[in-house]
Coordinates of C-alpha atoms and ligand atoms in Angstrom, one line a residue:
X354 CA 0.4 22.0 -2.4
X355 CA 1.0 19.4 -5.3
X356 CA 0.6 15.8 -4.6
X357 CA 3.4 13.9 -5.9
X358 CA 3.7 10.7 -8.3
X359 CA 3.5 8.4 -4.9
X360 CA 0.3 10.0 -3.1
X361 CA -1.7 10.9 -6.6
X362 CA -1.4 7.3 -7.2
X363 CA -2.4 6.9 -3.8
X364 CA -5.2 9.1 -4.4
X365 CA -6.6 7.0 -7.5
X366 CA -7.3 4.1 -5.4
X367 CA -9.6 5.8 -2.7
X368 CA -13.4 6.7 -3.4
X369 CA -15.4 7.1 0.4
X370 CA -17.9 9.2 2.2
X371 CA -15.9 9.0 4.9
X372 CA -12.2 8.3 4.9
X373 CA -9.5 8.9 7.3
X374 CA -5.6 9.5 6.6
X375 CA -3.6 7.9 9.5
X376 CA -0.2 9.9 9.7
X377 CA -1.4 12.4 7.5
X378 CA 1.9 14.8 8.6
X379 CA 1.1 17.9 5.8
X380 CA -2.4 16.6 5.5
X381 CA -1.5 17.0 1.7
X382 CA -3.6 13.9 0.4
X383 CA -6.4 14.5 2.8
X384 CA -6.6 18.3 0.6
X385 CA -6.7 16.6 -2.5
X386 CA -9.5 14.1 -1.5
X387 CA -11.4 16.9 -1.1
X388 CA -10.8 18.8 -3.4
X389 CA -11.2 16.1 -6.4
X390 CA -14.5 15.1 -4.7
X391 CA -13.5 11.7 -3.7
X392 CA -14.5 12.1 -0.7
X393 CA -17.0 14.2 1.5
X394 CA -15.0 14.0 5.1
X395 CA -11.6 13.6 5.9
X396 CA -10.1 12.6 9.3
X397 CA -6.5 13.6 9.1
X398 CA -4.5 11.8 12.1
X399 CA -1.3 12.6 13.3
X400 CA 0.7 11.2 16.3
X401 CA 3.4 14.2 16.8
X402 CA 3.1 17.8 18.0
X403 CA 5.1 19.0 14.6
X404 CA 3.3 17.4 11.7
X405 CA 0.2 18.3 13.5
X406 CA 0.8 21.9 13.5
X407 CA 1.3 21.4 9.6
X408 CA -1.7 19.3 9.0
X409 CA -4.1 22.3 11.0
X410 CA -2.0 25.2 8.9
X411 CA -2.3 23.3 5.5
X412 CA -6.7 22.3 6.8
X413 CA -6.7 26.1 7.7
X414 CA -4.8 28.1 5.1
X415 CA -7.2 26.0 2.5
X416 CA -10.4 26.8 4.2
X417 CA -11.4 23.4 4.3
X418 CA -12.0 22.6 8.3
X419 CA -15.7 21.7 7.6
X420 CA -14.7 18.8 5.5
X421 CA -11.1 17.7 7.0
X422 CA -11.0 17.2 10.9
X423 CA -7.3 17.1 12.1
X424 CA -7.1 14.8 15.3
X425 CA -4.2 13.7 17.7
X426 CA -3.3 10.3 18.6
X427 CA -2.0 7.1 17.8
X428 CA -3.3 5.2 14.4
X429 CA -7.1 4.1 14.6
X430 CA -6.8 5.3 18.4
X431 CA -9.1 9.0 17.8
X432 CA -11.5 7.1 15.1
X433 CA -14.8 6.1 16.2
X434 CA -15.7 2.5 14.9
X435 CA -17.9 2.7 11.8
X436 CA -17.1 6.2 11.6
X437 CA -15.5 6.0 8.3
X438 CA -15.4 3.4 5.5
X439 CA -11.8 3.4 4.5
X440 CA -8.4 4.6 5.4
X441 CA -5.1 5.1 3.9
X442 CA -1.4 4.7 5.6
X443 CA 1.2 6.3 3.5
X444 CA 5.0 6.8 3.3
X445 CA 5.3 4.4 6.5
X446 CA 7.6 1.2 6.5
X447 CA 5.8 -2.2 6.9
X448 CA 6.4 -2.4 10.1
X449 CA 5.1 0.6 11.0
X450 CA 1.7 0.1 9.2
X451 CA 1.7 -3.5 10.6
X452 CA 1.9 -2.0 14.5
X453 CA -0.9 0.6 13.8
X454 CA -3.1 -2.2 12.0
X455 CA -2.4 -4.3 15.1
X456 CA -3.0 -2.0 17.7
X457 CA -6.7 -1.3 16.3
X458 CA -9.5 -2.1 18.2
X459 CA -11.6 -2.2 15.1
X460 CA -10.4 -1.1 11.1
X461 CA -12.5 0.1 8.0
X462 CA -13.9 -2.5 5.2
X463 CA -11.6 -0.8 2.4
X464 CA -8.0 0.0 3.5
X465 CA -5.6 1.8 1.4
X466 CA -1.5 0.9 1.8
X467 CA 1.9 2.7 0.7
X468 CA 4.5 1.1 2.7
X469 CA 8.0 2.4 1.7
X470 CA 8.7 -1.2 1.2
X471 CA 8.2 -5.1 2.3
X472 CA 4.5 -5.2 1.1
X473 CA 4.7 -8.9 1.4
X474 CA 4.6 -8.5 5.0
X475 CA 0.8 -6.5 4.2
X476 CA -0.1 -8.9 2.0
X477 CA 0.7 -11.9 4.4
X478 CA -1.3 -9.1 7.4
X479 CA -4.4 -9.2 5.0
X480 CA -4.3 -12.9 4.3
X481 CA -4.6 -13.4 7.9
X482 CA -7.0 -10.9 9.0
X483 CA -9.8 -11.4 6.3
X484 CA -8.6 -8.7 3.3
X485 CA -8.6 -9.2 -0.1
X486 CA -5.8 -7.6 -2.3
X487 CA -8.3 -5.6 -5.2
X488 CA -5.9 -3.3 -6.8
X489 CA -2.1 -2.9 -6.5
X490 CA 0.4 -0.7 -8.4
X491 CA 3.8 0.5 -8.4
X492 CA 3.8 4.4 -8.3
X493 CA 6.8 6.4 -9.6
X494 CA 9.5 7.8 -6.9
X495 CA 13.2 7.9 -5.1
X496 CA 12.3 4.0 -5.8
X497 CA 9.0 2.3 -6.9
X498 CA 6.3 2.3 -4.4
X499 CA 3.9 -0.3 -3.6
X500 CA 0.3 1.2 -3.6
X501 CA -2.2 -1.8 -2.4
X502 CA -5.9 -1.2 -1.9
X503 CA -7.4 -3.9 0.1
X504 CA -11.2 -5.1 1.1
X505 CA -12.8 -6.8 3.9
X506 CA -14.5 -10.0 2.2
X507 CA -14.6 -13.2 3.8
X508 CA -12.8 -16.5 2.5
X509 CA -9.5 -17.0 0.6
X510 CA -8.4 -14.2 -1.7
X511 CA -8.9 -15.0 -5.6
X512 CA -6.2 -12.8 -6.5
X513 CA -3.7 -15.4 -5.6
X514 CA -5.5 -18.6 -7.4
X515 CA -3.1 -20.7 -9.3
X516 CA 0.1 -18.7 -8.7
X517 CA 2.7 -19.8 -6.7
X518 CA 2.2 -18.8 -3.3
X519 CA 5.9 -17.3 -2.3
X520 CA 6.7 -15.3 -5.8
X521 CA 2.6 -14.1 -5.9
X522 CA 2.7 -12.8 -2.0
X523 CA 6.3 -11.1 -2.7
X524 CA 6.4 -9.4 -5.8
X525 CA 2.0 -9.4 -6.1
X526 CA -0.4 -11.5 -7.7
X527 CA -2.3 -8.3 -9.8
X528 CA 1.4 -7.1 -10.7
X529 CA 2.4 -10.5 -11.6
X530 CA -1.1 -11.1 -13.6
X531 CA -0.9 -7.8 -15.7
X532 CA 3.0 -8.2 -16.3
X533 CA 3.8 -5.0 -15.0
X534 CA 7.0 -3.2 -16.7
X535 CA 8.3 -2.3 -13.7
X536 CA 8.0 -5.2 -12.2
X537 CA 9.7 -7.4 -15.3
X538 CA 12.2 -5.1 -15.0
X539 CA 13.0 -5.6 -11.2
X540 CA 12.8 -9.4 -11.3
X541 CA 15.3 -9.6 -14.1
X542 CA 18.1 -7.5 -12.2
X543 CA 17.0 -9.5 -9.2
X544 CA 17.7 -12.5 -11.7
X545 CA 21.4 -11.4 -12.5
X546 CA 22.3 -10.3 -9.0
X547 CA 21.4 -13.7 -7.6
X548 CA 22.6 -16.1 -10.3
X549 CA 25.8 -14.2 -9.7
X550 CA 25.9 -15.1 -6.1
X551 CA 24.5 -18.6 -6.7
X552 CA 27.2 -20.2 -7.5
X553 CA 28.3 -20.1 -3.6
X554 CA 25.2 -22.7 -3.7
X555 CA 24.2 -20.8 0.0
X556 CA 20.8 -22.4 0.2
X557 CA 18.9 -18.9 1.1
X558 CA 20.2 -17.3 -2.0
X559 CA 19.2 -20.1 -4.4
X560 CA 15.8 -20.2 -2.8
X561 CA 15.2 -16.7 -3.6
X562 CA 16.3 -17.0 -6.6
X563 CA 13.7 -19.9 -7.0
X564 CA 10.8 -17.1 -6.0
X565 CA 12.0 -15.0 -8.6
X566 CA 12.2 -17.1 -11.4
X567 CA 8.9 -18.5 -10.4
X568 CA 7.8 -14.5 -10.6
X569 CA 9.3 -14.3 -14.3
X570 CA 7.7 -17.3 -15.5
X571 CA 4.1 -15.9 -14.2
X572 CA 5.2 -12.8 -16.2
X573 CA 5.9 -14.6 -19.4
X574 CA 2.5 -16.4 -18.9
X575 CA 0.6 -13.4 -18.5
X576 CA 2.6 -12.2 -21.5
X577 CA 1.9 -15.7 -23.9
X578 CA -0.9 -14.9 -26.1
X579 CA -3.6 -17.4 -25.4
X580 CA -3.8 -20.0 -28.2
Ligands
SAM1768 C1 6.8 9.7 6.6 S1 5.4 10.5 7.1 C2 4.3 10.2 5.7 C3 3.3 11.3 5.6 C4 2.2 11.0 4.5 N1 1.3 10.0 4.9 C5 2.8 10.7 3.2 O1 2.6 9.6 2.7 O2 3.5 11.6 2.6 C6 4.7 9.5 8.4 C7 3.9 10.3 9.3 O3 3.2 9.4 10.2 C8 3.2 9.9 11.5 N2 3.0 8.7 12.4 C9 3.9 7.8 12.7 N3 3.4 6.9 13.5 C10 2.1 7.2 13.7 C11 1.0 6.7 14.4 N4 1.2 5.6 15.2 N5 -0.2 7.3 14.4 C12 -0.4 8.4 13.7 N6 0.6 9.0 13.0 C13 1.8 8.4 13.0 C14 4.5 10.6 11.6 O4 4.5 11.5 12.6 C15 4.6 11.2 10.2 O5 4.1 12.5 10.2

């Protein structure tokens, strides 16, 4: 099985002994940790009876149930703590990821996200619960997909020094810093489609269009060459 754009990106970002793939459902990027040596073990977890019986196929047709151990249950639930020292949660909405991170009794020091989308909402999560944002990009797919790799460090996160606080959460503060194409290109259709509804003057729209003009003016910093 090929990984695609989304989960090869994914795949960059992850470098562990010991690393387990919470709702793993083909168990596809669990196969390729292995197999590109980024990692020695994989726990594949999956919460229903159908994408199980895929992940245990795909771990058994490979020949690779020394290294990948396919477990039942919900999120961090059938993970001992300090059993492994990351984790990834992939192809899940915010929401979703937020409930599983919640529900943990105890999470890795390196976690790796791919929420279909909202990543603000992770972004606030990790603010909150002692995360800093170390690498983020936006892999290729049906849309763009946040990737965001996170790390457990005490104190505020650096990544969002000097920008301003709404645009750097929504859109991200390594995105924003690096001027990412993709990204430029968003914010200026998000810029036409909300000056066009602007002129109503609804206070919700103009605010957001605030945010992302604040985004496209980080961009064209980042893009100034320094003096
Ligand atoms: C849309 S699939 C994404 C699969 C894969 N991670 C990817 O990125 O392609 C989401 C998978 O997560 C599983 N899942 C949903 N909630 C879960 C939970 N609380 N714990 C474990 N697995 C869960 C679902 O059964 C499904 O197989």
């Amino acid at each position: 099985m090929t990984l695609d754009a989304r989960l090869k990106a994914v795949l960059q970002l992850i470098r562990a002994a010991s690393h387990a793939d919470i709702g793993t459902d083909h168990a596809a990027l669990p196969l390729a940790l292995i197999r590109s040596c980024r990692c020695q073990n994989v726990i594949a977890v999956e919460l229903n009876a159908g994408p199980l019986q895929l992940a245990l196929a795909a771990v058994g047709r490979a020949g690779l149930g020394q290294q990948i151990e396919v477990r039942q249950g919900d999120g961090f639930a059938p993970v001992a703590p300090r059993e492994i020292q990351s984790a990834s949660l992939t192809g899940m909405g915010a929401r979703t990821i937020l409930g599983i991170l919640g529900r943990a009794e105890w999470l890795p020091p390196t976690l790796i996200l791919q929420p279909n989308a909202e990543p603000e909402a992770l972004r606030a999560w990790a603010q909150a619960s002692g995360y800093h944002l170390k690498q983020e990009v936006l892999a290729p797919g049906f849309w763009r997909y946040p990737v965001l790799s996170f790390e457990q460090v005490d104190g505020a996160d650096p990544a969002y020094l000097n920008l301003p606080a709404a645009a750097a959460l929504k859109f991200g503060p390594h995105l924003l810093r690096s001027a990412d194409p993709h990204l430029q290109a968003e914010l200026r259709a998000q810029e036409r489609r909300l000056s066009a509804l602007a002129v109503h003057g609804r206070p919700s729209v103009m605010e957001e269009l605030r945010v992302v003009r604040d985004a496209l003016a980080c961009l064209l910093d980042a893009l100034t060459p320094a003096p």
